[in-house]
Coordinates of C-alpha atoms and ligand atoms in Angstrom, one line a residue:
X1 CA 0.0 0.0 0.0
X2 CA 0.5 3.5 -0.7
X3 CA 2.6 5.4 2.5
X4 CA 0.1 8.1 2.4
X5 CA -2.8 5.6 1.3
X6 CA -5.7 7.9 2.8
X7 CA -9.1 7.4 2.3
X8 CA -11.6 10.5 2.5
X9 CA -14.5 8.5 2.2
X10 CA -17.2 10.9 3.8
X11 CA -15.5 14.0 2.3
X12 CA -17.9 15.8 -0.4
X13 CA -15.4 17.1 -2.9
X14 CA -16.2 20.9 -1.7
X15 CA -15.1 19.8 1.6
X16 CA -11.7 18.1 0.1
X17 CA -11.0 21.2 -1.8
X18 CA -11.3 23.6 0.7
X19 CA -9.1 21.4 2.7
X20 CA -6.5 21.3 0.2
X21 CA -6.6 25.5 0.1
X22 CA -6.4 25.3 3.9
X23 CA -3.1 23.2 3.6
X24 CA -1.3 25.0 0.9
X25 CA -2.2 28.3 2.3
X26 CA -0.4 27.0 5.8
X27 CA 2.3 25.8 3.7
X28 CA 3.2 28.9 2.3
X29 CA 2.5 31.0 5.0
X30 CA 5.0 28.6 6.6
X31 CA 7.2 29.3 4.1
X32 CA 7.4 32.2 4.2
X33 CA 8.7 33.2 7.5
X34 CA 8.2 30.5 9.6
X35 CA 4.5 30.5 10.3
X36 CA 2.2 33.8 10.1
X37 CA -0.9 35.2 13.0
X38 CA -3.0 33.8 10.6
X39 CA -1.2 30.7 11.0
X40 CA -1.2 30.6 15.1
X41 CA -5.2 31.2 14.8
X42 CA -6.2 28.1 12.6
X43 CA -4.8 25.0 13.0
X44 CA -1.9 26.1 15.2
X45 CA -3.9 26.6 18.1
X46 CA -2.9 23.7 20.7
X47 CA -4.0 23.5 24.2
X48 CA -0.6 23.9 26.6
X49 CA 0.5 23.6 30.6
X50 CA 3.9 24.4 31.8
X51 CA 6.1 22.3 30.1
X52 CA 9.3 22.6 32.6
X53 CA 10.3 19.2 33.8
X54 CA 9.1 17.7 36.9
X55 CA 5.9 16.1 38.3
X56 CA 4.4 19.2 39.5
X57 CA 3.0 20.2 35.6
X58 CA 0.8 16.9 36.6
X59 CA -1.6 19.1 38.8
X60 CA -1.6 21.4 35.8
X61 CA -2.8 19.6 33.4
X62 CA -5.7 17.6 36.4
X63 CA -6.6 21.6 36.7
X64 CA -7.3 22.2 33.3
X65 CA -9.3 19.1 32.2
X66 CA -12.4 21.3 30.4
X67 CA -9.3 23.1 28.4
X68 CA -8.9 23.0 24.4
X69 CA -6.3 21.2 23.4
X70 CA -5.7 23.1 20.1
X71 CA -6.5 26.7 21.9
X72 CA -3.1 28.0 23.0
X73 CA 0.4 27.3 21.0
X74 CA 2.5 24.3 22.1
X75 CA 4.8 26.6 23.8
X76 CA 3.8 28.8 27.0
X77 CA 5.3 31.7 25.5
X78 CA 2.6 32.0 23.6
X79 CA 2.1 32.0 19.5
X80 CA 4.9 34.8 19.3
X81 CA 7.2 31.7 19.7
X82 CA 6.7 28.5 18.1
X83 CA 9.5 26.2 19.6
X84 CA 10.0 25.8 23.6
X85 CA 13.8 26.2 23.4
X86 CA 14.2 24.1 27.0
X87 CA 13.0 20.6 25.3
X88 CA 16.3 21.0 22.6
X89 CA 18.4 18.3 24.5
X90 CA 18.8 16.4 21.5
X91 CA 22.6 14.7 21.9
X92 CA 25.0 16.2 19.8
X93 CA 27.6 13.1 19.0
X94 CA 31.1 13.5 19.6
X95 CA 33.3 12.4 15.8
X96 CA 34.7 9.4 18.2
X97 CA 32.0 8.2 19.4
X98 CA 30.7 4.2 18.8
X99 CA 28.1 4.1 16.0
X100 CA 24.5 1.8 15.7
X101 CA 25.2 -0.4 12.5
X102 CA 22.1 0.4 10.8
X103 CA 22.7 -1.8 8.3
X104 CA 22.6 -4.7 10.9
X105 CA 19.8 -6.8 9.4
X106 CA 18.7 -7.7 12.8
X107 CA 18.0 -4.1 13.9
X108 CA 15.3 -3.3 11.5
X109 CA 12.8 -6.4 11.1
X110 CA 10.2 -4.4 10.1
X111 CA 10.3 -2.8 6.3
X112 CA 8.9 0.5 7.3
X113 CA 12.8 1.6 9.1
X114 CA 15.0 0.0 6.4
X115 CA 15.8 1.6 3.5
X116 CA 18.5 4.0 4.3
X117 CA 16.7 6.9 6.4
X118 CA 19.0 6.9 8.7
X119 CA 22.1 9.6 8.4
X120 CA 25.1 7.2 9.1
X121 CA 26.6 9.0 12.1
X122 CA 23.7 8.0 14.6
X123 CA 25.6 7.3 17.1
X124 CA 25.1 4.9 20.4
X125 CA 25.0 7.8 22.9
X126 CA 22.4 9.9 20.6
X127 CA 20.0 6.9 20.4
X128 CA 20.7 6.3 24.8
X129 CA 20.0 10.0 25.2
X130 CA 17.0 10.1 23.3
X131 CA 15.9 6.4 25.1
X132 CA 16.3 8.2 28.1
X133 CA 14.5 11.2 27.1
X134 CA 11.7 9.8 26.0
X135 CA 11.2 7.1 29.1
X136 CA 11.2 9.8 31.5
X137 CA 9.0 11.5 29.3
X138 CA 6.8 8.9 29.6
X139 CA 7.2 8.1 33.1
X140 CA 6.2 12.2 34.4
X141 CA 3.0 12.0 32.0
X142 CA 2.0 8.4 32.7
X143 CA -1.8 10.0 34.3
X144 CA -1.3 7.1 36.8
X145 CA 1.9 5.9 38.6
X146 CA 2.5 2.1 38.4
X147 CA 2.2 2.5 41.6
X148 CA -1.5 3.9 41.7
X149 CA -2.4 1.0 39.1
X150 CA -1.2 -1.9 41.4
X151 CA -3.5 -0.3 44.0
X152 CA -6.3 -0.2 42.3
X153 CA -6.0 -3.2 40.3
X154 CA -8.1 -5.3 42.0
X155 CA -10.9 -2.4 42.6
X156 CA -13.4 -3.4 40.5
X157 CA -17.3 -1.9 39.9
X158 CA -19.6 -3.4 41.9
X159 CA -23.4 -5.1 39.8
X160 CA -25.1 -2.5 41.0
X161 CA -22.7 0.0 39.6
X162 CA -22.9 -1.8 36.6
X163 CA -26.6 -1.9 36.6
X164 CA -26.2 1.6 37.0
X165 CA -24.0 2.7 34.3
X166 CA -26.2 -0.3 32.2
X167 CA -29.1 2.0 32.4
X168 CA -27.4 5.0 31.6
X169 CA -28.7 6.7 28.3
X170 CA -26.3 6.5 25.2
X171 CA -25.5 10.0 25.3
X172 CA -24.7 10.4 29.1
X173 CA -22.7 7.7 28.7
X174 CA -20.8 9.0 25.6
X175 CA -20.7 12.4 27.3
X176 CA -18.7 10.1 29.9
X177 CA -16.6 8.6 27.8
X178 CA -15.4 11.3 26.0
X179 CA -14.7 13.3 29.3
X180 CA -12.9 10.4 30.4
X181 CA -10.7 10.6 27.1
X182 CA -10.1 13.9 26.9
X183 CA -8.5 14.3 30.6
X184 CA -6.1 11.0 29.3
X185 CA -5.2 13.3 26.1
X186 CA -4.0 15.9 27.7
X187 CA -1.2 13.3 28.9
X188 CA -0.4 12.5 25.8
X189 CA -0.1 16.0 24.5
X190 CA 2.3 16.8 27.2
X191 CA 4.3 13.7 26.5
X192 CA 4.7 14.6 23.0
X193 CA 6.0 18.1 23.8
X194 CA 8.6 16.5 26.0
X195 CA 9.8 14.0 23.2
X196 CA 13.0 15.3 22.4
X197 CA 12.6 16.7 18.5
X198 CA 8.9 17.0 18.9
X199 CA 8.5 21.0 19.2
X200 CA 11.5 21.5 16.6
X201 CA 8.3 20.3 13.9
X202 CA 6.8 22.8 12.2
X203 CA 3.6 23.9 14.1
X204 CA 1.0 22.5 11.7
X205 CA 3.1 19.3 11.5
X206 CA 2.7 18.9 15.9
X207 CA -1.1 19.0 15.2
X208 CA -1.4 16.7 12.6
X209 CA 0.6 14.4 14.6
X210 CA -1.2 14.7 17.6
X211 CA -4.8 14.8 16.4
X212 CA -4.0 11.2 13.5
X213 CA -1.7 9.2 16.6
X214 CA -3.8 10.1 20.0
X215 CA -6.2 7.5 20.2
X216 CA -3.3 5.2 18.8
X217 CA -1.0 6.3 21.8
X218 CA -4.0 5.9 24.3
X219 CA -4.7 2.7 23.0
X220 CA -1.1 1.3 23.8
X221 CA -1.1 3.5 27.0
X222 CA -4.3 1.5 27.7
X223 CA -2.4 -1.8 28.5
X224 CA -1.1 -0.1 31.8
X225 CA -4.7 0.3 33.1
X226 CA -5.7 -2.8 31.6
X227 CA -6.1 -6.2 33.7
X228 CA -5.8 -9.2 31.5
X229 CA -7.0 -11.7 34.2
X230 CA -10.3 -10.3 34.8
X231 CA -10.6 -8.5 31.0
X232 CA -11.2 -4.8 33.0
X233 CA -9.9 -1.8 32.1
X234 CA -9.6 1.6 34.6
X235 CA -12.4 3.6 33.7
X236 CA -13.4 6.4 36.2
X237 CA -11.4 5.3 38.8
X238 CA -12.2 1.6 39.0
X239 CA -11.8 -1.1 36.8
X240 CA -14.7 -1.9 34.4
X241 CA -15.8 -5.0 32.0
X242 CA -17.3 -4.8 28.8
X243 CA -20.7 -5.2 30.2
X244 CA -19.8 -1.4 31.8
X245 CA -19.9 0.3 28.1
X246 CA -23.2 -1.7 26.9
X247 CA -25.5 1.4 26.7
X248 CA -23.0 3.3 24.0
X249 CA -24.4 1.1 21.8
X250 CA -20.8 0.1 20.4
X251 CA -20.3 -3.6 21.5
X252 CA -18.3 -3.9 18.5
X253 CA -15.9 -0.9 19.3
X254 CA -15.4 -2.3 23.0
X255 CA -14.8 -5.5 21.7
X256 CA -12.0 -4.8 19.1
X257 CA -10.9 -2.4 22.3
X258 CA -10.7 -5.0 24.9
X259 CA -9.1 -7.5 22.5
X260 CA -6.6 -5.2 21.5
X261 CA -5.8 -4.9 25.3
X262 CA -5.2 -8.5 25.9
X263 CA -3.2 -8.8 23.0
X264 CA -1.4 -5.8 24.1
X265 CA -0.8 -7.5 27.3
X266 CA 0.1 -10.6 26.1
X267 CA 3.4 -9.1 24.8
X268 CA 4.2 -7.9 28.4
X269 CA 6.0 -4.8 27.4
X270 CA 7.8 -2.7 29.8
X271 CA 7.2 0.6 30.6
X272 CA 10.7 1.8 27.9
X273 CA 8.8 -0.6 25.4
X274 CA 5.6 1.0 26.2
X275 CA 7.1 5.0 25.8
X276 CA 9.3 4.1 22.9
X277 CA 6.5 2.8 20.9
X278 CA 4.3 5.4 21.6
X279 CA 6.6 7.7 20.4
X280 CA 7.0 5.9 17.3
X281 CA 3.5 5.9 16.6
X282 CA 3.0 9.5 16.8
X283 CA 6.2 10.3 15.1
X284 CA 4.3 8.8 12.3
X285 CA 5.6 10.3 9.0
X286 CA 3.3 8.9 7.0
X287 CA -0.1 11.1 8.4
X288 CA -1.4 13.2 6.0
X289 CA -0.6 16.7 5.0
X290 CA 2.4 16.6 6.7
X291 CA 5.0 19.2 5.7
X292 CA 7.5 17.8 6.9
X293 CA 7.8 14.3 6.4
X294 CA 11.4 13.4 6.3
X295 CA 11.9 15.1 9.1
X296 CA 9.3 13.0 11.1
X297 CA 10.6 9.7 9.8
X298 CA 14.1 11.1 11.2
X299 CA 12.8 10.8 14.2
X300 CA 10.3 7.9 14.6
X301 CA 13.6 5.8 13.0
X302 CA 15.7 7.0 16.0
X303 CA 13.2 6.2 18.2
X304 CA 12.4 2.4 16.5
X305 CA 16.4 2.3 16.7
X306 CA 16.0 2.9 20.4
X307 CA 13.0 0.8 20.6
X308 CA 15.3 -2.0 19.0
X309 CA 18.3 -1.2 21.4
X310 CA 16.2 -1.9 24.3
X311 CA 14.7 -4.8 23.3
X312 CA 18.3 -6.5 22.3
X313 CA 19.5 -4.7 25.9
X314 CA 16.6 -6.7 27.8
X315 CA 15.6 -9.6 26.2
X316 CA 17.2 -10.5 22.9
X317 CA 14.0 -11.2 21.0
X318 CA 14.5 -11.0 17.3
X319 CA 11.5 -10.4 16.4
X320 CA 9.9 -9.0 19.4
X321 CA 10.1 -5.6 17.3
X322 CA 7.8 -7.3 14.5
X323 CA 5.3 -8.5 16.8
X324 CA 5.0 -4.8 18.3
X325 CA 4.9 -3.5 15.0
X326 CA 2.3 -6.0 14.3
X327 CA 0.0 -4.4 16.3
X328 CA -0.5 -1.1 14.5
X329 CA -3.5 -2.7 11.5
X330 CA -5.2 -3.9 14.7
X331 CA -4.8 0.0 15.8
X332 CA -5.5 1.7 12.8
X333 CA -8.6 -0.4 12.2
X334 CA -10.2 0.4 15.9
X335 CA -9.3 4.0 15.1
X336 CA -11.6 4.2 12.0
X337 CA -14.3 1.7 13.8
X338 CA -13.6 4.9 16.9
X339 CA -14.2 7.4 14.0
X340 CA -17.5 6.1 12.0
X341 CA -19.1 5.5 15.7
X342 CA -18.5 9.3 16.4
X343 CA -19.9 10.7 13.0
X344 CA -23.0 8.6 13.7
X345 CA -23.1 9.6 17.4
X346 CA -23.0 13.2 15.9
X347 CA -26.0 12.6 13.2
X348 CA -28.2 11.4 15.9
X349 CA -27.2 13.3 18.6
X350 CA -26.0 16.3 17.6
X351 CA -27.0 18.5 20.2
X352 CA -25.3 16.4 22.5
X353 CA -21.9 16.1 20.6
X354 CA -22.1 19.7 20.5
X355 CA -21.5 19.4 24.3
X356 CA -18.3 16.9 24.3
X357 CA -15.2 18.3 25.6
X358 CA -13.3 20.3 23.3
X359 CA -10.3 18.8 23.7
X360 CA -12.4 15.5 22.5
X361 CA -14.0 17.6 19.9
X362 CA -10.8 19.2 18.4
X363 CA -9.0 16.0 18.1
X364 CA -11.7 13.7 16.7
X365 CA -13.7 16.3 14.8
X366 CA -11.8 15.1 11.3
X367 CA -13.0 13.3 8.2
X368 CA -9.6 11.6 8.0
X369 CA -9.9 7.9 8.3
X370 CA -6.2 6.0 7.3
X371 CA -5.2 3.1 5.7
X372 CA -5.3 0.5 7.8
X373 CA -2.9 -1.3 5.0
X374 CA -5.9 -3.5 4.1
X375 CA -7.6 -1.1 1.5
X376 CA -5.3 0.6 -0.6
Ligands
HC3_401 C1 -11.8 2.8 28.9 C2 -11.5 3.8 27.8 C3 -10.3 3.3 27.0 C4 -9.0 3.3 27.9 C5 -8.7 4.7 28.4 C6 -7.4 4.8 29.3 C7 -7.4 3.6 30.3 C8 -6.2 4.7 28.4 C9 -4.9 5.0 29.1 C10 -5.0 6.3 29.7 O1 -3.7 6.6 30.3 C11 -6.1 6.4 30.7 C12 -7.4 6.0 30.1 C13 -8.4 6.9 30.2 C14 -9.7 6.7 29.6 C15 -9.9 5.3 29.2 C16 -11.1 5.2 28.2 C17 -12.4 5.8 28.7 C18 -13.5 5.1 27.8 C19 -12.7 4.1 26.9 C20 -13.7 2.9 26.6 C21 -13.0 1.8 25.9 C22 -15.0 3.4 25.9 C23 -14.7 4.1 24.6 C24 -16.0 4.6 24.0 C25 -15.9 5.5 22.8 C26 -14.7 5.3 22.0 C27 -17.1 5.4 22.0 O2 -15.8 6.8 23.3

């Protein structure tokens, strides 16, 4: 398949051009001059906390839970600056030091990182660093501790709170749902501005990113909150069955959700397995209308180099990348499932989606569904 295979199947052709105009005219006001006011009001509005290191920017984000998540530039500057200078840590590598043989056959399993992206000189340390980066990354933006998890792993709904939630109407229980997802996005938006090379993208290019990998990146976050032995995932505080989501009216959707999770699980990925693949994934180059492509595959191939580091480091599974990797159809498919529930959700019930977080709205509000490889 195509790399950008995209389908715009419920796009009317008015809507596709306008969309194209929108593009190019963000592409040239990028060009010329790095991004215009016109720019920073359109697209380039992204919700943002503090982004200075530490757990504190946690409260933050808690705080500001009914926020937009494409309101405010990336950076807390504001949109006179595009780039948050501080997150720059990027290793620069010393001539001497030991480079990653990228033409090692056993470091790139997976088709989609061979081929020669890579600049030779990516050295060892510069793939550590940027490990390292992106665990802690991980780690400060995790929404719960592993700690917090273990204790609540056995804290489960009781019937009647599943009778409860069971009688719910659809759209309080939507409503629910997506208030639930959008405080668990604002996580991931934060972890992608901490991802070393992340806010040196274009501004247009962070948004594109961030709105085509979310649900991806929650979905793999989701196998930290998810307990394989019982088939219950966190939800509101306590952990929740299938049965909990029956009046959405989406038993397919949960379904392909909840078996994604015990796949997930089966693969027992640590916590540097779990932050370097969801930086992959949202260092996708392949989303559309990216500007910036090659820049973006850069990136995600130093990250699936770092992913492949650690997996050598720890357990020496050759094809443990692969079976990671394996995982993204699955994804992509329960991403456009995710998508053609909410535009029906939205024909119904409009009034209601009206009323969804913003955050929820600004992400999911898009007629882009991608190629899951099985169409194109
Ligand atoms: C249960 C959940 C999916 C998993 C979400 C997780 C556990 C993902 C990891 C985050 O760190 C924390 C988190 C927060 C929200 C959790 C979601 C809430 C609802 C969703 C269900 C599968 C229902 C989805 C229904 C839909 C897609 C129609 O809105």
């Amino acid at each position: 398949c195509s790399r950008d295979a995209v389908k715009f199947g419920r796009m009317s052709k008015k809507q596709r051009d306008s969309l194209y105009a929108e593009v190019q005219k963000h592409q040239q006001n990028q060009e010329q001059g790095g991004g215009s006011k016109d720019e920073a009001e359109t697209l380039s509005r992204v919700y943002t906390t503090s982004v200075s290191s530490g757990l504190s920017d946690l409260d933050d984000i808690s705080m500001l839970s009914d926020g937009f998540l494409f309101d405010f530039p990336l950076t807390p500057e504001g949109s006179g600056s595009y780039y948050n200078l501080d997150l720059l840590t990027s290793a620069q590598p010393s001539p001497d030091q030991s480079s990653i043989d990228v033409s090692d056959p056993g470091l790139f399993p997976h088709g989609s990182i061979e081929g020669g992206h890579l600049a030779s000189d990516v050295s060892r340390i510069e793939i550590e660093r940027l490990a390292q980066n992106v665990v802690k990354s991980h780690l400060e933006t995790s929404q719960y501790t592993s700690e917090e998890l273990k204790r609540l792993a056995w804290i489960l709904y009781s019937q009647e709170d599943i009778r409860n939630m069971q009688s719910k109407s659809c759209e309080a229980m939507w409503h629910e749902c997506t208030v639930q997802i959008s405080n668990a996005i604002q996580y991931v938006v934060e972890f992608a501005k901490r991802v070393d090379g992340f806010m040196d993208l274009c501004q247009n290019d962070q948004i594109i990113l961030l709105k085509a990998g979310c649900l991806e990146v929650l979905l793999i976050r989701m196998i930290r909150a998810f307990n394989p032995l019982n088939n219950t995932v966190l939800f509101a505080g306590k952990y929740a069955g299938v049965q909990m989501f029956k009046s959405l009216g989406c038993d397919d959707l949960i379904n392909a959700i909840f078996e994604l999770g015990r796949n997930l699980c089966r693969l027992q990925l640590s916590d540097e397995e779990i932050a370097l693949f969801t930086a992959a994934v949202l260092l996708s180059p392949d989303r559309p209308w990216l500007s910036e492509s090659k820049k973006v595959q850069k990136l995600q191939d130093k990250i699936y180099l770092a992913l492949q580091h650690e997996i050598q480091k720890k357990s020496g599974n050759e094809d443990r990348l692969s079976k990671i990797i394996s995982k993204l159809p699955l994804m992509k498919t329960i991403c456009n499932l995710h998508l053609d529930k909410l535009e029906f959700f939205r024909l119904v019930h409009p009034e209601v989606a009206t009323n969804f977080p913003p955050l929820y709205k600004e992400v999911f509000n898009s007629e882009l569904h991608y190629s899951d490889g099985r169409d194109s």
